[in-house]
Amino acid sequence: MAKHSILHSFYTSSKWRNLRLNLILERGHRCQRCGDDIFRPIDIIGHHIIELTPENVHDYNISLNPSNIELICYDCHNKEHKRFGYQASKEVYLVYGPPFAGKAELVRQRLHRGDLVVDIDRLYEAVSGLPYYDKPDILFSNVMGVHAVLLDNIRTRYGKWGTAWILGGYADKFKRDRVAEDLGAELVYCELSREECIARLFEDTDRRNRKVEWMGYIDKWFEQYRP
């Protein structure tokens, strides 16, 4: 069954319809985002905070969980999904900090399906077929070529994405500020001490055989960092 058919079957099911109507009776006819009154029940959108996909639609802890459902108006729903005139409101975040500071985890917590993520570690993984922590030096130029294309997409706001996340060390303040200004990005700093980064390295089983290599990355970042 096609993707849209799977989701359509859910949204036309009696389980979903009954839950939506019960939530309207419980919460009323007011948008939970903007607070505007919604006069017709048919115009009340049951929005899933964790977006439904063919993989999770049958997980009722997600699809039929009242705490994962907001009742919102059409305008707020279109803003949420960057539809129908709201595509121009693209947001860009440059997430920086030392290795093991939790940059990827922060993005995962805030990520929406369809966001654009530019992460050097994941680009190495994509072009090499190796684990994300294994970054062959001979592929550096290729990875940076792909990285430059994606940053240019962000700079020109190319594509239909609504939010872009750029992950990196960006220890040098001059370079960091220049990139942020060039891309129209908001800076998000993941702060962690050198000792905490090293402690996380020694807890990381994936890199248990690469501790010396990654100790070098940590030391280099703190040597170069300018707040």
mmCIF file of C-alpha atoms in Angstrom:
data_model
loop_
_atom_site.group_PDB
_atom_site.id
_atom_site.type_symbol
_atom_site.label_atom_id
_atom_site.label_comp_id
_atom_site.label_asym_id
_atom_site.label_seq_id
_atom_site.Cartn_x
_atom_site.Cartn_y
_atom_site.Cartn_z
ATOM 1 C CA MET A 1 0.000 0.000 0.000
ATOM 2 C CA ALA A 2 1.352 3.441 -0.912
ATOM 3 C CA LYS A 3 2.513 5.858 1.800
ATOM 4 C CA HIS A 4 -0.393 8.263 1.388
ATOM 5 C CA SER A 5 -2.895 5.383 1.327
ATOM 6 C CA ILE A 6 -1.629 4.130 4.691
ATOM 7 C CA LEU A 7 -1.990 7.548 6.312
ATOM 8 C CA HIS A 8 -5.322 8.192 4.587
ATOM 9 C CA SER A 9 -6.680 4.922 5.973
ATOM 10 C CA PHE A 10 -5.732 6.027 9.476
ATOM 11 C CA TYR A 11 -7.260 9.504 9.189
ATOM 12 C CA THR A 12 -10.522 8.051 7.870
ATOM 13 C CA SER A 13 -10.685 5.349 10.556
ATOM 14 C CA SER A 14 -13.332 5.388 13.283
ATOM 15 C CA LYS A 15 -10.604 5.254 15.973
ATOM 16 C CA TRP A 16 -9.088 8.542 14.793
ATOM 17 C CA ARG A 17 -12.418 10.259 14.135
ATOM 18 C CA ASN A 18 -13.773 9.340 17.556
ATOM 19 C CA LEU A 19 -10.602 10.453 19.330
ATOM 20 C CA ARG A 20 -10.573 13.787 17.481
ATOM 21 C CA LEU A 21 -14.231 14.473 18.342
ATOM 22 C CA ASN A 22 -13.662 13.576 21.995
ATOM 23 C CA LEU A 23 -10.658 15.919 22.153
ATOM 24 C CA ILE A 24 -12.750 18.737 20.667
ATOM 25 C CA LEU A 25 -15.449 18.144 23.289
ATOM 26 C CA GLU A 26 -12.815 18.114 26.023
ATOM 27 C CA ARG A 27 -10.659 21.051 24.875
ATOM 28 C CA GLY A 28 -13.154 23.257 23.088
ATOM 29 C CA HIS A 29 -13.127 25.108 19.769
ATOM 30 C CA ARG A 30 -10.047 27.244 20.329
ATOM 31 C CA CYS A 31 -6.726 26.855 18.503
ATOM 32 C CA GLN A 32 -4.089 25.600 20.931
ATOM 33 C CA ARG A 33 -1.410 27.596 19.101
ATOM 34 C CA CYS A 34 -2.801 31.082 18.440
ATOM 35 C CA GLY A 35 -5.857 31.012 20.707
ATOM 36 C CA ASP A 36 -8.331 31.980 17.977
ATOM 37 C CA ASP A 37 -11.829 30.534 18.075
ATOM 38 C CA ILE A 38 -12.598 27.952 15.381
ATOM 39 C CA PHE A 39 -16.316 28.092 14.728
ATOM 40 C CA ARG A 40 -16.754 24.942 12.626
ATOM 41 C CA PRO A 41 -15.588 21.584 13.999
ATOM 42 C CA ILE A 42 -14.607 20.510 10.481
ATOM 43 C CA ASP A 43 -11.965 23.302 10.488
ATOM 44 C CA ILE A 44 -10.239 21.995 13.630
ATOM 45 C CA ILE A 45 -7.049 20.178 12.671
ATOM 46 C CA GLY A 46 -5.842 17.316 14.849
ATOM 47 C CA HIS A 47 -2.094 17.896 14.516
ATOM 48 C CA HIS A 48 0.375 15.205 15.599
ATOM 49 C CA ILE A 49 3.379 16.758 17.367
ATOM 50 C CA ILE A 50 5.444 13.710 16.416
ATOM 51 C CA GLU A 51 4.600 13.549 12.731
ATOM 52 C CA LEU A 52 2.865 10.412 11.523
ATOM 53 C CA THR A 53 4.687 8.215 9.024
ATOM 54 C CA PRO A 54 3.945 4.760 7.598
ATOM 55 C CA GLU A 55 6.450 3.439 10.162
ATOM 56 C CA ASN A 56 4.783 4.853 13.276
ATOM 57 C CA VAL A 57 1.118 5.252 12.335
ATOM 58 C CA HIS A 58 0.242 1.877 13.869
ATOM 59 C CA ASP A 59 2.011 2.761 17.112
ATOM 60 C CA TYR A 60 -0.990 4.016 19.057
ATOM 61 C CA ASN A 61 1.269 5.579 21.679
ATOM 62 C CA ILE A 62 1.998 8.087 18.904
ATOM 63 C CA SER A 63 -0.994 8.122 16.555
ATOM 64 C CA LEU A 64 -3.775 7.904 19.167
ATOM 65 C CA ASN A 65 -2.003 9.499 22.118
ATOM 66 C CA PRO A 66 -3.880 12.665 23.212
ATOM 67 C CA SER A 67 -0.647 14.211 24.549
ATOM 68 C CA ASN A 68 0.793 13.967 21.012
ATOM 69 C CA ILE A 69 -2.178 15.749 19.434
ATOM 70 C CA GLU A 70 -2.848 19.485 19.237
ATOM 71 C CA LEU A 71 -6.124 20.982 18.043
ATOM 72 C CA ILE A 72 -5.145 23.882 15.808
ATOM 73 C CA CYS A 73 -6.513 26.092 13.035
ATOM 74 C CA TYR A 74 -5.648 25.891 9.340
ATOM 75 C CA ASP A 75 -3.287 28.880 9.499
ATOM 76 C CA CYS A 76 -1.237 27.436 12.348
ATOM 77 C CA HIS A 77 -1.169 24.035 10.645
ATOM 78 C CA ASN A 78 0.099 25.584 7.418
ATOM 79 C CA LYS A 79 2.758 27.521 9.347
ATOM 80 C CA GLU A 80 3.854 24.329 11.087
ATOM 81 C CA HIS A 81 4.337 22.538 7.760
ATOM 82 C CA LYS A 82 5.548 25.624 5.828
ATOM 83 C CA ARG A 83 2.671 25.376 3.329
ATOM 84 C CA PHE A 84 0.682 27.787 1.182
ATOM 85 C CA GLY A 85 2.608 31.010 1.462
ATOM 86 C CA TYR A 86 4.570 30.175 4.594
ATOM 87 C CA GLN A 87 7.501 28.564 2.767
ATOM 88 C CA ALA A 88 9.472 31.821 2.877
ATOM 89 C CA SER A 89 9.757 31.687 6.655
ATOM 90 C CA LYS A 90 12.811 29.448 6.581
ATOM 91 C CA GLU A 91 14.824 29.200 9.788
ATOM 92 C CA VAL A 92 18.537 28.390 9.960
ATOM 93 C CA TYR A 93 20.478 27.344 13.055
ATOM 94 C CA LEU A 94 24.241 26.918 13.331
ATOM 95 C CA VAL A 95 24.837 24.483 16.189
ATOM 96 C CA TYR A 96 28.436 24.555 17.414
ATOM 97 C CA GLY A 97 30.620 23.324 20.233
ATOM 98 C CA PRO A 98 33.343 20.785 21.030
ATOM 99 C CA PRO A 99 33.238 17.097 20.144
ATOM 100 C CA PHE A 100 30.840 15.164 22.416
ATOM 101 C CA ALA A 101 29.022 18.347 23.479
ATOM 102 C CA GLY A 102 25.697 16.907 22.292
ATOM 103 C CA LYS A 103 25.163 18.855 19.078
ATOM 104 C CA ALA A 104 23.566 15.965 17.196
ATOM 105 C CA GLU A 105 21.365 15.066 20.165
ATOM 106 C CA LEU A 106 20.138 18.654 20.496
ATOM 107 C CA VAL A 107 19.188 18.675 16.814
ATOM 108 C CA ARG A 108 17.458 15.289 17.092
ATOM 109 C CA GLN A 109 15.312 16.627 19.931
ATOM 110 C CA ARG A 110 14.201 19.654 17.890
ATOM 111 C CA LEU A 111 14.152 18.101 14.432
ATOM 112 C CA HIS A 112 11.013 17.918 12.334
ATOM 113 C CA ARG A 113 10.627 15.489 9.465
ATOM 114 C CA GLY A 114 11.713 17.314 6.303
ATOM 115 C CA ASP A 115 14.246 19.611 8.004
ATOM 116 C CA LEU A 116 17.614 19.968 6.270
ATOM 117 C CA VAL A 117 20.587 18.788 8.353
ATOM 118 C CA VAL A 118 24.201 19.484 7.382
ATOM 119 C CA ASP A 119 26.564 17.457 9.552
ATOM 120 C CA ILE A 120 30.160 16.743 8.507
ATOM 121 C CA ASP A 121 30.203 13.397 10.345
ATOM 122 C CA ARG A 122 27.088 12.213 8.517
ATOM 123 C CA LEU A 123 28.413 13.452 5.184
ATOM 124 C CA TYR A 124 31.534 11.337 5.667
ATOM 125 C CA GLU A 125 29.284 8.379 6.449
ATOM 126 C CA ALA A 126 27.209 9.022 3.321
ATOM 127 C CA VAL A 127 30.118 9.222 0.868
ATOM 128 C CA SER A 128 32.366 6.565 2.436
ATOM 129 C CA GLY A 129 29.924 3.899 3.605
ATOM 130 C CA LEU A 130 31.886 3.784 6.879
ATOM 131 C CA PRO A 131 30.597 4.505 10.400
ATOM 132 C CA TYR A 132 30.079 8.234 11.090
ATOM 133 C CA TYR A 133 33.110 8.380 13.435
ATOM 134 C CA ASP A 134 35.527 6.958 10.822
ATOM 135 C CA LYS A 135 36.516 9.861 8.563
ATOM 136 C CA PRO A 136 39.196 8.989 5.973
ATOM 137 C CA ASP A 137 41.411 12.007 5.264
ATOM 138 C CA ILE A 138 41.544 11.222 1.540
ATOM 139 C CA LEU A 139 37.814 11.977 1.242
ATOM 140 C CA PHE A 140 38.075 15.411 2.876
ATOM 141 C CA SER A 141 37.867 17.354 -0.401
ATOM 142 C CA ASN A 142 34.832 15.383 -1.573
ATOM 143 C CA VAL A 143 33.012 15.834 1.711
ATOM 144 C CA MET A 144 33.726 19.550 1.788
ATOM 145 C CA GLY A 145 32.490 19.817 -1.814
ATOM 146 C CA VAL A 146 29.124 18.340 -0.828
ATOM 147 C CA HIS A 147 29.123 20.509 2.303
ATOM 148 C CA ALA A 148 29.649 23.658 0.209
ATOM 149 C CA VAL A 149 26.745 22.769 -2.098
ATOM 150 C CA LEU A 150 24.396 22.261 0.852
ATOM 151 C CA LEU A 151 25.457 25.541 2.467
ATOM 152 C CA ASP A 152 24.797 27.273 -0.835
ATOM 153 C CA ASN A 153 21.309 25.709 -0.873
ATOM 154 C CA ILE A 154 20.754 27.220 2.559
ATOM 155 C CA ARG A 155 22.200 30.588 1.574
ATOM 156 C CA THR A 156 19.866 30.846 -1.428
ATOM 157 C CA ARG A 157 16.970 29.176 0.447
ATOM 158 C CA TYR A 158 16.819 26.571 -2.311
ATOM 159 C CA GLY A 159 14.312 23.759 -1.811
ATOM 160 C CA LYS A 160 11.141 23.281 0.191
ATOM 161 C CA TRP A 161 12.681 22.721 3.631
ATOM 162 C CA GLY A 162 11.436 24.923 6.443
ATOM 163 C CA THR A 163 14.325 24.663 8.928
ATOM 164 C CA ALA A 164 18.018 23.973 8.347
ATOM 165 C CA TRP A 165 20.490 22.783 10.971
ATOM 166 C CA ILE A 166 24.245 23.158 10.450
ATOM 167 C CA LEU A 167 26.405 21.198 12.892
ATOM 168 C CA GLY A 168 30.089 21.796 13.425
ATOM 169 C CA GLY A 169 32.843 22.741 15.810
ATOM 170 C CA TYR A 170 33.216 26.348 14.630
ATOM 171 C CA ALA A 171 35.723 27.078 17.382
ATOM 172 C CA ASP A 172 37.002 30.229 15.672
ATOM 173 C CA LYS A 173 34.696 33.156 16.479
ATOM 174 C CA PHE A 174 35.521 35.094 13.302
ATOM 175 C CA LYS A 175 34.702 32.161 11.026
ATOM 176 C CA ARG A 176 31.642 31.238 13.090
ATOM 177 C CA ASP A 177 30.173 34.741 12.960
ATOM 178 C CA ARG A 178 30.963 35.089 9.258
ATOM 179 C CA VAL A 179 29.195 31.823 8.382
ATOM 180 C CA ALA A 180 26.189 32.731 10.546
ATOM 181 C CA GLU A 181 25.882 36.153 8.928
ATOM 182 C CA ASP A 182 26.323 34.737 5.426
ATOM 183 C CA LEU A 183 23.590 32.132 5.946
ATOM 184 C CA GLY A 184 21.266 34.213 8.098
ATOM 185 C CA ALA A 185 21.675 31.643 10.873
ATOM 186 C CA GLU A 186 21.020 31.827 14.595
ATOM 187 C CA LEU A 187 23.918 30.554 16.704
ATOM 188 C CA VAL A 188 23.253 27.739 19.177
ATOM 189 C CA TYR A 189 26.162 26.901 21.482
ATOM 190 C CA CYS A 190 26.458 23.453 23.064
ATOM 191 C CA GLU A 191 28.676 24.160 26.045
ATOM 192 C CA LEU A 192 30.687 21.417 27.716
ATOM 193 C CA SER A 193 34.046 21.459 29.487
ATOM 194 C CA ARG A 194 37.087 19.639 28.124
ATOM 195 C CA GLU A 195 36.931 17.217 31.066
ATOM 196 C CA GLU A 196 33.262 16.423 30.379
ATOM 197 C CA CYS A 197 33.989 15.839 26.680
ATOM 198 C CA ILE A 198 36.800 13.434 27.555
ATOM 199 C CA ALA A 199 34.567 11.611 30.025
ATOM 200 C CA ARG A 200 31.958 11.135 27.311
ATOM 201 C CA LEU A 201 34.640 9.879 24.932
ATOM 202 C CA PHE A 202 35.669 7.179 27.389
ATOM 203 C CA GLU A 203 32.034 6.142 27.824
ATOM 204 C CA ASP A 204 31.516 5.842 24.067
ATOM 205 C CA THR A 205 31.790 2.203 22.958
ATOM 206 C CA ASP A 206 31.715 3.057 19.229
ATOM 207 C CA ARG A 207 35.024 4.899 19.528
ATOM 208 C CA ARG A 208 36.705 2.668 22.082
ATOM 209 C CA ASN A 209 39.526 1.942 19.600
ATOM 210 C CA ARG A 210 39.877 5.574 18.527
ATOM 211 C CA LYS A 211 40.348 7.346 21.837
ATOM 212 C CA VAL A 212 43.723 8.879 20.938
ATOM 213 C CA GLU A 213 42.369 10.206 17.626
ATOM 214 C CA TRP A 214 39.315 11.793 19.248
ATOM 215 C CA MET A 215 41.310 13.137 22.186
ATOM 216 C CA GLY A 216 43.217 15.043 19.531
ATOM 217 C CA TYR A 217 39.976 16.473 18.095
ATOM 218 C CA ILE A 218 38.867 17.576 21.570
ATOM 219 C CA ASP A 219 42.216 19.202 22.403
ATOM 220 C CA LYS A 220 42.356 20.989 19.044
ATOM 221 C CA TRP A 221 38.877 22.461 19.533
ATOM 222 C CA PHE A 222 39.667 23.864 22.973
ATOM 223 C CA GLU A 223 43.000 25.264 21.740
ATOM 224 C CA GLN A 224 41.216 27.124 18.937
ATOM 225 C CA TYR A 225 38.028 28.173 20.713
ATOM 226 C CA ARG A 226 37.323 31.879 21.013
ATOM 227 C CA PRO A 227 34.032 32.871 22.731
#
